[in-house]
Amino acid sequence: WWGRGIATEAATEALRFGFDEVGLSQIDSWTVPDNAASRRVMERAGMTFVGGFDHPRAAPQDWWRSHVLYRRTVQDHRASSRVSGRTSS
């Protein structure tokens, strides 16, 4: 199932649902820096890299302490929906 775009399709639909159905103004997602596949999914779903941060519940020696943050705003969602011809509330 890897490499078939299923995760990107699911992430894109989750973002659409969050903005169009729930009415969220912003959606954030994060992963560890080395998780290239997850980072690609976020980027392909239209999310923007914001920066890095240390997970607040991770101990300094934990391998998963460092994270990267991606974000999509409703303004970005609406703008891309207009460009692609999809309607958005």
PDB file of C-alpha atoms in Angstrom:
ATOM      1  CA  TRP A   1       0.000   0.000   0.000  1.00  0.00           C
ATOM      2  CA  TRP A   2       3.015   2.293   0.230  1.00  0.00           C
ATOM      3  CA  GLY A   3       3.547   4.920  -2.452  1.00  0.00           C
ATOM      4  CA  ARG A   4      -0.005   4.895  -3.809  1.00  0.00           C
ATOM      5  CA  GLY A   5      -1.081   8.301  -2.467  1.00  0.00           C
ATOM      6  CA  ILE A   6      -3.575   6.891   0.022  1.00  0.00           C
ATOM      7  CA  ALA A   7      -2.151   8.809   3.010  1.00  0.00           C
ATOM      8  CA  THR A   8      -2.059  12.050   1.011  1.00  0.00           C
ATOM      9  CA  GLU A   9      -5.652  11.544  -0.117  1.00  0.00           C
ATOM     10  CA  ALA A  10      -6.748  10.877   3.474  1.00  0.00           C
ATOM     11  CA  ALA A  11      -4.847  13.906   4.811  1.00  0.00           C
ATOM     12  CA  THR A  12      -6.313  16.139   2.112  1.00  0.00           C
ATOM     13  CA  GLU A  13      -9.838  14.969   2.925  1.00  0.00           C
ATOM     14  CA  ALA A  14      -9.234  15.412   6.671  1.00  0.00           C
ATOM     15  CA  LEU A  15      -8.121  19.000   6.029  1.00  0.00           C
ATOM     16  CA  ARG A  16     -11.146  19.660   3.811  1.00  0.00           C
ATOM     17  CA  PHE A  17     -13.464  18.225   6.461  1.00  0.00           C
ATOM     18  CA  GLY A  18     -11.826  20.290   9.206  1.00  0.00           C
ATOM     19  CA  PHE A  19     -12.200  23.524   7.275  1.00  0.00           C
ATOM     20  CA  ASP A  20     -15.431  23.017   5.325  1.00  0.00           C
ATOM     21  CA  GLU A  21     -17.498  20.920   7.724  1.00  0.00           C
ATOM     22  CA  VAL A  22     -16.152  21.708  11.203  1.00  0.00           C
ATOM     23  CA  GLY A  23     -15.187  25.326  10.558  1.00  0.00           C
ATOM     24  CA  LEU A  24     -11.624  25.248  11.866  1.00  0.00           C
ATOM     25  CA  SER A  25      -9.409  28.227  11.121  1.00  0.00           C
ATOM     26  CA  GLN A  26      -6.086  26.382  11.278  1.00  0.00           C
ATOM     27  CA  ILE A  27      -4.865  22.782  11.358  1.00  0.00           C
ATOM     28  CA  ASP A  28      -1.409  21.768  12.613  1.00  0.00           C
ATOM     29  CA  SER A  29       0.430  18.501  12.140  1.00  0.00           C
ATOM     30  CA  TRP A  30       3.811  17.328  13.368  1.00  0.00           C
ATOM     31  CA  THR A  31       6.282  14.483  13.105  1.00  0.00           C
ATOM     32  CA  VAL A  32       9.906  13.715  13.870  1.00  0.00           C
ATOM     33  CA  PRO A  33      12.353  15.330  11.401  1.00  0.00           C
ATOM     34  CA  ASP A  34      13.571  11.999   9.983  1.00  0.00           C
ATOM     35  CA  ASN A  35      10.066  10.839   8.998  1.00  0.00           C
ATOM     36  CA  ALA A  36      10.409  11.885   5.358  1.00  0.00           C
ATOM     37  CA  ALA A  37       7.269  10.027   4.253  1.00  0.00           C
ATOM     38  CA  SER A  38       5.047  11.867   6.741  1.00  0.00           C
ATOM     39  CA  ARG A  39       6.633  15.176   5.824  1.00  0.00           C
ATOM     40  CA  ARG A  40       5.934  14.531   2.127  1.00  0.00           C
ATOM     41  CA  VAL A  41       2.296  13.699   2.905  1.00  0.00           C
ATOM     42  CA  MET A  42       1.881  16.985   4.791  1.00  0.00           C
ATOM     43  CA  GLU A  43       3.515  18.942   1.978  1.00  0.00           C
ATOM     44  CA  ARG A  44       1.474  17.221  -0.749  1.00  0.00           C
ATOM     45  CA  ALA A  45      -1.696  17.922   1.250  1.00  0.00           C
ATOM     46  CA  GLY A  46      -0.856  21.628   1.050  1.00  0.00           C
ATOM     47  CA  MET A  47       0.548  22.148   4.531  1.00  0.00           C
ATOM     48  CA  THR A  48       3.410  24.587   5.074  1.00  0.00           C
ATOM     49  CA  PHE A  49       6.536  23.910   7.122  1.00  0.00           C
ATOM     50  CA  VAL A  50       6.529  26.217  10.163  1.00  0.00           C
ATOM     51  CA  GLY A  51       9.629  25.112  12.066  1.00  0.00           C
ATOM     52  CA  GLY A  52      11.019  22.743  14.648  1.00  0.00           C
ATOM     53  CA  PHE A  53      10.264  22.275  18.317  1.00  0.00           C
ATOM     54  CA  ASP A  54      11.024  19.921  21.190  1.00  0.00           C
ATOM     55  CA  HIS A  55       8.090  17.787  22.270  1.00  0.00           C
ATOM     56  CA  PRO A  56       7.122  18.990  25.761  1.00  0.00           C
ATOM     57  CA  ARG A  57       6.609  15.466  27.129  1.00  0.00           C
ATOM     58  CA  ALA A  58       9.861  14.019  25.820  1.00  0.00           C
ATOM     59  CA  ALA A  59      12.906  13.693  28.010  1.00  0.00           C
ATOM     60  CA  PRO A  60      16.110  15.286  26.680  1.00  0.00           C
ATOM     61  CA  GLN A  61      17.540  11.857  25.776  1.00  0.00           C
ATOM     62  CA  ASP A  62      14.421  10.599  23.943  1.00  0.00           C
ATOM     63  CA  TRP A  63      14.991   9.952  20.225  1.00  0.00           C
ATOM     64  CA  TRP A  64      11.581  11.438  19.453  1.00  0.00           C
ATOM     65  CA  ARG A  65      12.109  14.720  21.325  1.00  0.00           C
ATOM     66  CA  SER A  66      12.707  16.836  18.217  1.00  0.00           C
ATOM     67  CA  HIS A  67       9.680  17.501  15.981  1.00  0.00           C
ATOM     68  CA  VAL A  68       8.786  19.528  12.906  1.00  0.00           C
ATOM     69  CA  LEU A  69       5.538  21.466  12.628  1.00  0.00           C
ATOM     70  CA  TYR A  70       3.389  21.917   9.517  1.00  0.00           C
ATOM     71  CA  ARG A  71       0.310  24.133   9.273  1.00  0.00           C
ATOM     72  CA  ARG A  72      -2.563  24.911   6.912  1.00  0.00           C
ATOM     73  CA  THR A  73      -4.908  27.834   7.410  1.00  0.00           C
ATOM     74  CA  VAL A  74      -8.454  28.199   6.175  1.00  0.00           C
ATOM     75  CA  GLN A  75      -7.268  31.101   4.002  1.00  0.00           C
ATOM     76  CA  ASP A  76      -4.739  28.816   2.269  1.00  0.00           C
ATOM     77  CA  HIS A  77      -7.408  26.145   1.892  1.00  0.00           C
ATOM     78  CA  ARG A  78      -9.910  28.543   0.334  1.00  0.00           C
ATOM     79  CA  ALA A  79      -7.320  30.022  -2.012  1.00  0.00           C
ATOM     80  CA  SER A  80      -6.246  26.608  -3.305  1.00  0.00           C
ATOM     81  CA  SER A  81      -9.882  25.519  -3.628  1.00  0.00           C
ATOM     82  CA  ARG A  82     -10.611  28.518  -5.862  1.00  0.00           C
ATOM     83  CA  VAL A  83      -7.540  27.814  -8.020  1.00  0.00           C
ATOM     84  CA  SER A  84      -8.435  24.140  -8.460  1.00  0.00           C
ATOM     85  CA  GLY A  85     -12.087  24.904  -9.155  1.00  0.00           C
ATOM     86  CA  ARG A  86     -13.397  23.204  -5.992  1.00  0.00           C
ATOM     87  CA  THR A  87     -15.882  25.134  -3.958  1.00  0.00           C
ATOM     88  CA  SER A  88     -15.252  25.823  -0.315  1.00  0.00           C
ATOM     89  CA  SER A  89     -17.421  27.412   2.347  1.00  0.00           C
TER      90      SER A  89
END
